[in-house]
mmCIF file of N, CA and C in Angstrom:
data_model
loop_
_atom_site.group_PDB
_atom_site.id
_atom_site.type_symbol
_atom_site.label_atom_id
_atom_site.label_comp_id
_atom_site.label_asym_id
_atom_site.label_seq_id
_atom_site.Cartn_x
_atom_site.Cartn_y
_atom_site.Cartn_z
ATOM 1 N N UNK A 973 3.922 17.996 10.827
ATOM 2 C CA UNK A 973 4.127 16.562 10.834
ATOM 3 C C UNK A 973 5.121 16.213 9.736
ATOM 4 N N UNK A 974 6.122 15.420 10.077
ATOM 5 C CA UNK A 974 7.131 15.063 9.086
ATOM 6 C C UNK A 974 6.745 13.845 8.256
ATOM 7 N N UNK A 975 6.039 12.884 8.869
ATOM 8 C CA UNK A 975 5.616 11.688 8.142
ATOM 9 C C UNK A 975 4.200 11.325 8.552
ATOM 10 N N UNK A 976 3.408 10.914 7.555
ATOM 11 C CA UNK A 976 2.047 10.463 7.812
ATOM 12 C C UNK A 976 1.973 8.982 7.475
ATOM 13 N N UNK A 977 1.551 8.194 8.455
ATOM 14 C CA UNK A 977 1.413 6.747 8.289
ATOM 15 C C UNK A 977 -0.065 6.398 8.418
ATOM 16 N N UNK A 978 -0.568 5.615 7.469
ATOM 17 C CA UNK A 978 -1.958 5.179 7.487
ATOM 18 C C UNK A 978 -1.993 3.697 7.846
ATOM 19 N N UNK A 979 -2.780 3.340 8.854
ATOM 20 C CA UNK A 979 -3.015 1.947 9.236
ATOM 21 C C UNK A 979 -4.410 1.581 8.760
ATOM 22 N N UNK A 980 -4.522 0.504 7.978
ATOM 23 C CA UNK A 980 -5.826 0.185 7.385
ATOM 24 C C UNK A 980 -5.927 -1.272 6.974
ATOM 25 N N UNK A 981 -7.169 -1.711 6.764
ATOM 26 C CA UNK A 981 -7.394 -2.994 6.110
ATOM 27 C C UNK A 981 -7.165 -2.757 4.623
ATOM 28 N N UNK A 982 -6.561 -3.714 3.969
ATOM 29 C CA UNK A 982 -6.156 -3.550 2.568
ATOM 30 C C UNK A 982 -7.352 -3.482 1.622
ATOM 31 N N UNK A 983 -8.408 -4.214 1.952
ATOM 32 C CA UNK A 983 -9.577 -4.265 1.076
ATOM 33 C C UNK A 983 -10.846 -3.908 1.848
ATOM 34 N N UNK A 984 -11.857 -3.492 1.101
ATOM 35 C CA UNK A 984 -13.173 -3.212 1.669
ATOM 36 C C UNK A 984 -13.886 -4.536 1.947
ATOM 37 N N UNK A 985 -15.012 -4.454 2.607
ATOM 38 C CA UNK A 985 -15.771 -5.666 2.944
ATOM 39 C C UNK A 985 -16.178 -6.470 1.719
ATOM 40 N N UNK A 986 -16.374 -5.787 0.573
ATOM 41 C CA UNK A 986 -16.754 -6.497 -0.655
ATOM 42 C C UNK A 986 -15.546 -7.038 -1.421
ATOM 43 N N UNK A 987 -14.333 -6.852 -0.858
ATOM 44 C CA UNK A 987 -13.130 -7.388 -1.475
ATOM 45 C C UNK A 987 -12.403 -6.433 -2.402
ATOM 46 N N UNK A 988 -12.972 -5.262 -2.660
ATOM 47 C CA UNK A 988 -12.298 -4.299 -3.535
ATOM 48 C C UNK A 988 -11.160 -3.611 -2.795
ATOM 49 N N UNK A 989 -10.159 -3.222 -3.540
ATOM 50 C CA UNK A 989 -8.986 -2.588 -2.962
ATOM 51 C C UNK A 989 -9.302 -1.192 -2.444
ATOM 52 N N UNK A 990 -8.718 -0.856 -1.308
ATOM 53 C CA UNK A 990 -8.815 0.502 -0.793
ATOM 54 C C UNK A 990 -7.662 1.360 -1.308
ATOM 55 N N UNK A 991 -6.689 0.734 -1.936
ATOM 56 C CA UNK A 991 -5.566 1.461 -2.535
ATOM 57 C C UNK A 991 -5.852 1.559 -4.027
ATOM 58 N N UNK A 992 -6.234 2.756 -4.462
ATOM 59 C CA UNK A 992 -6.717 2.966 -5.827
ATOM 60 C C UNK A 992 -5.926 4.099 -6.497
ATOM 61 N N UNK A 993 -5.972 4.157 -7.834
ATOM 62 C CA UNK A 993 -5.213 5.189 -8.544
ATOM 63 C C UNK A 993 -5.711 6.615 -8.269
ATOM 64 N N UNK A 994 -7.002 6.770 -8.009
ATOM 65 C CA UNK A 994 -7.552 8.106 -7.799
ATOM 66 C C UNK A 994 -8.667 8.028 -6.766
ATOM 67 N N UNK A 995 -8.656 8.958 -5.831
ATOM 68 C CA UNK A 995 -9.668 8.999 -4.782
ATOM 69 C C UNK A 995 -10.958 9.602 -5.324
ATOM 70 N N UNK A 996 -12.084 9.002 -4.970
ATOM 71 C CA UNK A 996 -13.383 9.523 -5.397
ATOM 72 C C UNK A 996 -14.098 10.241 -4.258
ATOM 73 N N UNK A 997 -13.492 10.269 -3.090
ATOM 74 C CA UNK A 997 -14.070 10.943 -1.928
ATOM 75 C C UNK A 997 -13.440 12.309 -1.758
ATOM 76 N N UNK A 998 -14.100 13.207 -1.030
ATOM 77 C CA UNK A 998 -13.483 14.516 -0.764
ATOM 78 C C UNK A 998 -12.174 14.337 0.010
ATOM 79 N N UNK A 999 -11.153 15.109 -0.367
ATOM 80 C CA UNK A 999 -9.845 15.007 0.271
ATOM 81 C C UNK A 999 -9.635 16.115 1.295
ATOM 82 N N UNK A 1000 -9.025 15.760 2.402
ATOM 83 C CA UNK A 1000 -8.621 16.773 3.370
ATOM 84 C C UNK A 1000 -7.157 17.134 3.170
ATOM 85 N N UNK A 1001 -6.439 16.308 2.427
ATOM 86 C CA UNK A 1001 -5.043 16.569 2.104
ATOM 87 C C UNK A 1001 -4.641 15.716 0.930
ATOM 88 N N UNK A 1002 -3.915 16.282 -0.009
ATOM 89 C CA UNK A 1002 -3.498 15.545 -1.203
ATOM 90 C C UNK A 1002 -1.999 15.309 -1.135
ATOM 91 N N UNK A 1003 -1.585 14.059 -1.340
ATOM 92 C CA UNK A 1003 -0.172 13.733 -1.371
ATOM 93 C C UNK A 1003 0.523 13.838 -0.032
ATOM 94 N N UNK A 1004 -0.196 13.568 1.051
ATOM 95 C CA UNK A 1004 0.397 13.734 2.379
ATOM 96 C C UNK A 1004 0.812 12.413 3.037
ATOM 97 N N UNK A 1005 0.384 11.289 2.485
ATOM 98 C CA UNK A 1005 0.681 9.989 3.091
ATOM 99 C C UNK A 1005 2.062 9.520 2.650
ATOM 100 N N UNK A 1006 2.873 9.083 3.625
ATOM 101 C CA UNK A 1006 4.214 8.575 3.339
ATOM 102 C C UNK A 1006 4.282 7.061 3.379
ATOM 103 N N UNK A 1007 3.474 6.446 4.233
ATOM 104 C CA UNK A 1007 3.544 4.991 4.393
ATOM 105 C C UNK A 1007 2.149 4.446 4.669
ATOM 106 N N UNK A 1008 1.870 3.272 4.090
ATOM 107 C CA UNK A 1008 0.627 2.549 4.360
ATOM 108 C C UNK A 1008 1.010 1.228 5.007
ATOM 109 N N UNK A 1009 0.394 0.950 6.137
ATOM 110 C CA UNK A 1009 0.553 -0.349 6.788
ATOM 111 C C UNK A 1009 -0.828 -0.988 6.788
ATOM 112 N N UNK A 1010 -0.956 -2.084 6.039
ATOM 113 C CA UNK A 1010 -2.245 -2.780 5.959
ATOM 114 C C UNK A 1010 -2.085 -4.174 6.541
ATOM 115 N N UNK A 1011 -3.183 -4.899 6.556
ATOM 116 C CA UNK A 1011 -3.150 -6.272 7.037
ATOM 117 C C UNK A 1011 -2.384 -7.190 6.084
ATOM 118 N N UNK A 1012 -2.040 -6.703 4.886
ATOM 119 C CA UNK A 1012 -1.296 -7.522 3.925
ATOM 120 C C UNK A 1012 0.172 -7.149 3.800
ATOM 121 N N UNK A 1013 0.524 -5.907 4.163
ATOM 122 C CA UNK A 1013 1.921 -5.519 4.030
ATOM 123 C C UNK A 1013 2.174 -4.060 4.338
ATOM 124 N N UNK A 1014 3.419 -3.667 4.109
ATOM 125 C CA UNK A 1014 3.865 -2.292 4.357
ATOM 126 C C UNK A 1014 4.320 -1.700 3.026
ATOM 127 N N UNK A 1015 3.822 -0.494 2.713
ATOM 128 C CA UNK A 1015 4.133 0.164 1.454
ATOM 129 C C UNK A 1015 4.523 1.608 1.703
ATOM 130 N N UNK A 1016 5.528 2.100 0.980
ATOM 131 C CA UNK A 1016 5.918 3.502 1.031
ATOM 132 C C UNK A 1016 5.412 4.196 -0.220
ATOM 133 N N UNK A 1017 4.914 5.405 -0.044
ATOM 134 C CA UNK A 1017 4.476 6.221 -1.165
ATOM 135 C C UNK A 1017 5.661 7.096 -1.571
ATOM 136 N N UNK A 1018 6.131 6.942 -2.805
ATOM 137 C CA UNK A 1018 7.316 7.659 -3.275
ATOM 138 C C UNK A 1018 7.011 8.354 -4.599
ATOM 139 N N UNK A 1019 7.967 9.110 -5.073
ATOM 140 C CA UNK A 1019 7.812 9.746 -6.386
ATOM 141 C C UNK A 1019 7.780 8.707 -7.508
ATOM 142 N N UNK A 1020 8.315 7.523 -7.256
ATOM 143 C CA UNK A 1020 8.288 6.416 -8.234
ATOM 144 C C UNK A 1020 6.942 5.713 -8.267
ATOM 145 N N UNK A 1021 6.204 5.778 -7.171
ATOM 146 C CA UNK A 1021 4.942 5.058 -7.030
ATOM 147 C C UNK A 1021 4.878 4.410 -5.656
ATOM 148 N N UNK A 1022 4.088 3.360 -5.533
ATOM 149 C CA UNK A 1022 3.933 2.675 -4.253
ATOM 150 C C UNK A 1022 4.925 1.511 -4.194
ATOM 151 N N UNK A 1023 5.849 1.611 -3.251
ATOM 152 C CA UNK A 1023 6.921 0.625 -3.118
ATOM 153 C C UNK A 1023 6.562 -0.338 -1.987
ATOM 154 N N UNK A 1024 6.483 -1.615 -2.322
ATOM 155 C CA UNK A 1024 6.211 -2.648 -1.324
ATOM 156 C C UNK A 1024 7.476 -2.891 -0.520
ATOM 157 N N UNK A 1025 7.384 -2.686 0.787
ATOM 158 C CA UNK A 1025 8.530 -2.811 1.686
ATOM 159 C C UNK A 1025 8.551 -4.176 2.363
ATOM 160 N N UNK A 1026 7.373 -4.629 2.775
ATOM 161 C CA UNK A 1026 7.317 -5.870 3.552
ATOM 162 C C UNK A 1026 5.950 -6.516 3.396
ATOM 163 N N UNK A 1027 5.945 -7.832 3.323
ATOM 164 C CA UNK A 1027 4.699 -8.601 3.305
ATOM 165 C C UNK A 1027 4.342 -9.013 4.719
ATOM 166 N N UNK A 1028 3.045 -9.060 5.007
ATOM 167 C CA UNK A 1028 2.595 -9.586 6.289
ATOM 168 C C UNK A 1028 2.854 -11.101 6.314
ATOM 169 N N UNK A 1029 2.898 -11.650 7.505
ATOM 170 C CA UNK A 1029 3.146 -13.081 7.663
ATOM 171 C C UNK A 1029 2.091 -13.886 6.902
ATOM 172 N N UNK A 1030 2.533 -14.888 6.177
ATOM 173 C CA UNK A 1030 1.684 -15.804 5.405
ATOM 174 C C UNK A 1030 0.987 -15.160 4.204
ATOM 175 N N UNK A 1031 1.420 -13.975 3.787
ATOM 176 C CA UNK A 1031 0.870 -13.320 2.595
ATOM 177 C C UNK A 1031 1.897 -13.445 1.485
ATOM 178 N N UNK A 1032 1.438 -13.837 0.297
ATOM 179 C CA UNK A 1032 2.347 -13.965 -0.840
ATOM 180 C C UNK A 1032 2.334 -12.686 -1.669
ATOM 181 N N UNK A 1033 3.353 -12.528 -2.480
ATOM 182 C CA UNK A 1033 3.443 -11.390 -3.380
ATOM 183 C C UNK A 1033 2.242 -11.373 -4.328
ATOM 184 N N UNK A 1034 1.838 -12.520 -4.804
ATOM 185 C CA UNK A 1034 0.701 -12.614 -5.713
ATOM 186 C C UNK A 1034 -0.583 -12.172 -5.028
ATOM 187 N N UNK A 1035 -0.764 -12.523 -3.753
ATOM 188 C CA UNK A 1035 -1.974 -12.127 -3.025
ATOM 189 C C UNK A 1035 -2.068 -10.610 -2.872
ATOM 190 N N UNK A 1036 -0.971 -9.973 -2.481
ATOM 191 C CA UNK A 1036 -1.032 -8.526 -2.273
ATOM 192 C C UNK A 1036 -1.177 -7.787 -3.597
ATOM 193 N N UNK A 1037 -0.552 -8.284 -4.656
ATOM 194 C CA UNK A 1037 -0.718 -7.656 -5.971
ATOM 195 C C UNK A 1037 -2.166 -7.742 -6.429
ATOM 196 N N UNK A 1038 -2.795 -8.902 -6.228
ATOM 197 C CA UNK A 1038 -4.187 -9.100 -6.643
ATOM 198 C C UNK A 1038 -5.150 -8.232 -5.841
ATOM 199 N N UNK A 1039 -4.800 -7.910 -4.602
ATOM 200 C CA UNK A 1039 -5.683 -7.146 -3.721
ATOM 201 C C UNK A 1039 -5.434 -5.641 -3.794
ATOM 202 N N UNK A 1040 -4.490 -5.211 -4.630
ATOM 203 C CA UNK A 1040 -4.119 -3.797 -4.703
ATOM 204 C C UNK A 1040 -4.587 -3.220 -6.031
ATOM 205 N N UNK A 1041 -5.207 -2.036 -5.970
ATOM 206 C CA UNK A 1041 -5.785 -1.413 -7.158
ATOM 207 C C UNK A 1041 -4.799 -0.656 -8.031
ATOM 208 N N UNK A 1042 -3.528 -0.662 -7.651
ATOM 209 C CA UNK A 1042 -2.475 -0.018 -8.444
ATOM 210 C C UNK A 1042 -1.285 -0.964 -8.522
ATOM 211 N N UNK A 1043 -0.390 -0.683 -9.454
ATOM 212 C CA UNK A 1043 0.809 -1.510 -9.568
ATOM 213 C C UNK A 1043 1.746 -1.216 -8.404
ATOM 214 N N UNK A 1044 2.271 -2.270 -7.813
ATOM 215 C CA UNK A 1044 3.230 -2.138 -6.720
ATOM 216 C C UNK A 1044 4.643 -2.278 -7.270
ATOM 217 N N UNK A 1045 5.546 -1.454 -6.772
ATOM 218 C CA UNK A 1045 6.956 -1.588 -7.110
ATOM 219 C C UNK A 1045 7.551 -2.553 -6.097
ATOM 220 N N UNK A 1046 8.073 -3.672 -6.588
ATOM 221 C CA UNK A 1046 8.508 -4.742 -5.688
ATOM 222 C C UNK A 1046 10.010 -4.965 -5.699
ATOM 223 N N UNK A 1047 10.772 -4.094 -6.366
ATOM 224 C CA UNK A 1047 12.209 -4.322 -6.492
ATOM 225 C C UNK A 1047 12.935 -4.362 -5.140
ATOM 226 N N UNK A 1048 12.509 -3.568 -4.197
ATOM 227 C CA UNK A 1048 13.144 -3.564 -2.887
ATOM 228 C C UNK A 1048 12.886 -4.888 -2.155
ATOM 229 N N UNK A 1049 11.683 -5.395 -2.271
ATOM 230 C CA UNK A 1049 11.328 -6.659 -1.621
ATOM 231 C C UNK A 1049 12.051 -7.822 -2.279
ATOM 232 N N UNK A 1050 12.128 -7.807 -3.608
ATOM 233 C CA UNK A 1050 12.753 -8.901 -4.345
ATOM 234 C C UNK A 1050 14.260 -8.916 -4.142
ATOM 235 N N UNK A 1051 14.854 -7.766 -3.822
ATOM 236 C CA UNK A 1051 16.301 -7.689 -3.610
ATOM 237 C C UNK A 1051 16.709 -8.236 -2.239
ATOM 238 N N UNK A 1052 15.744 -8.313 -1.341
ATOM 239 C CA UNK A 1052 16.050 -8.782 0.035
ATOM 240 C C UNK A 1052 16.226 -10.278 0.088
#
């Protein structure tokens, strides 16, 4: 497989982020995800970190930052 894309809800039912700095569950593969598409936006996993590519309709930058458990790199989005 050349690229792995994960489709998911951005947060758990209790509101906590599913995108976290370190996984606490058993892993079947480490460092294999290239892109995350959630209900809040699209993010690429890069050597720099998680780069926000696109916001979902009616979602603000502040909302996705608050709902994400790691810092998002937003330079690509802000340049558009």
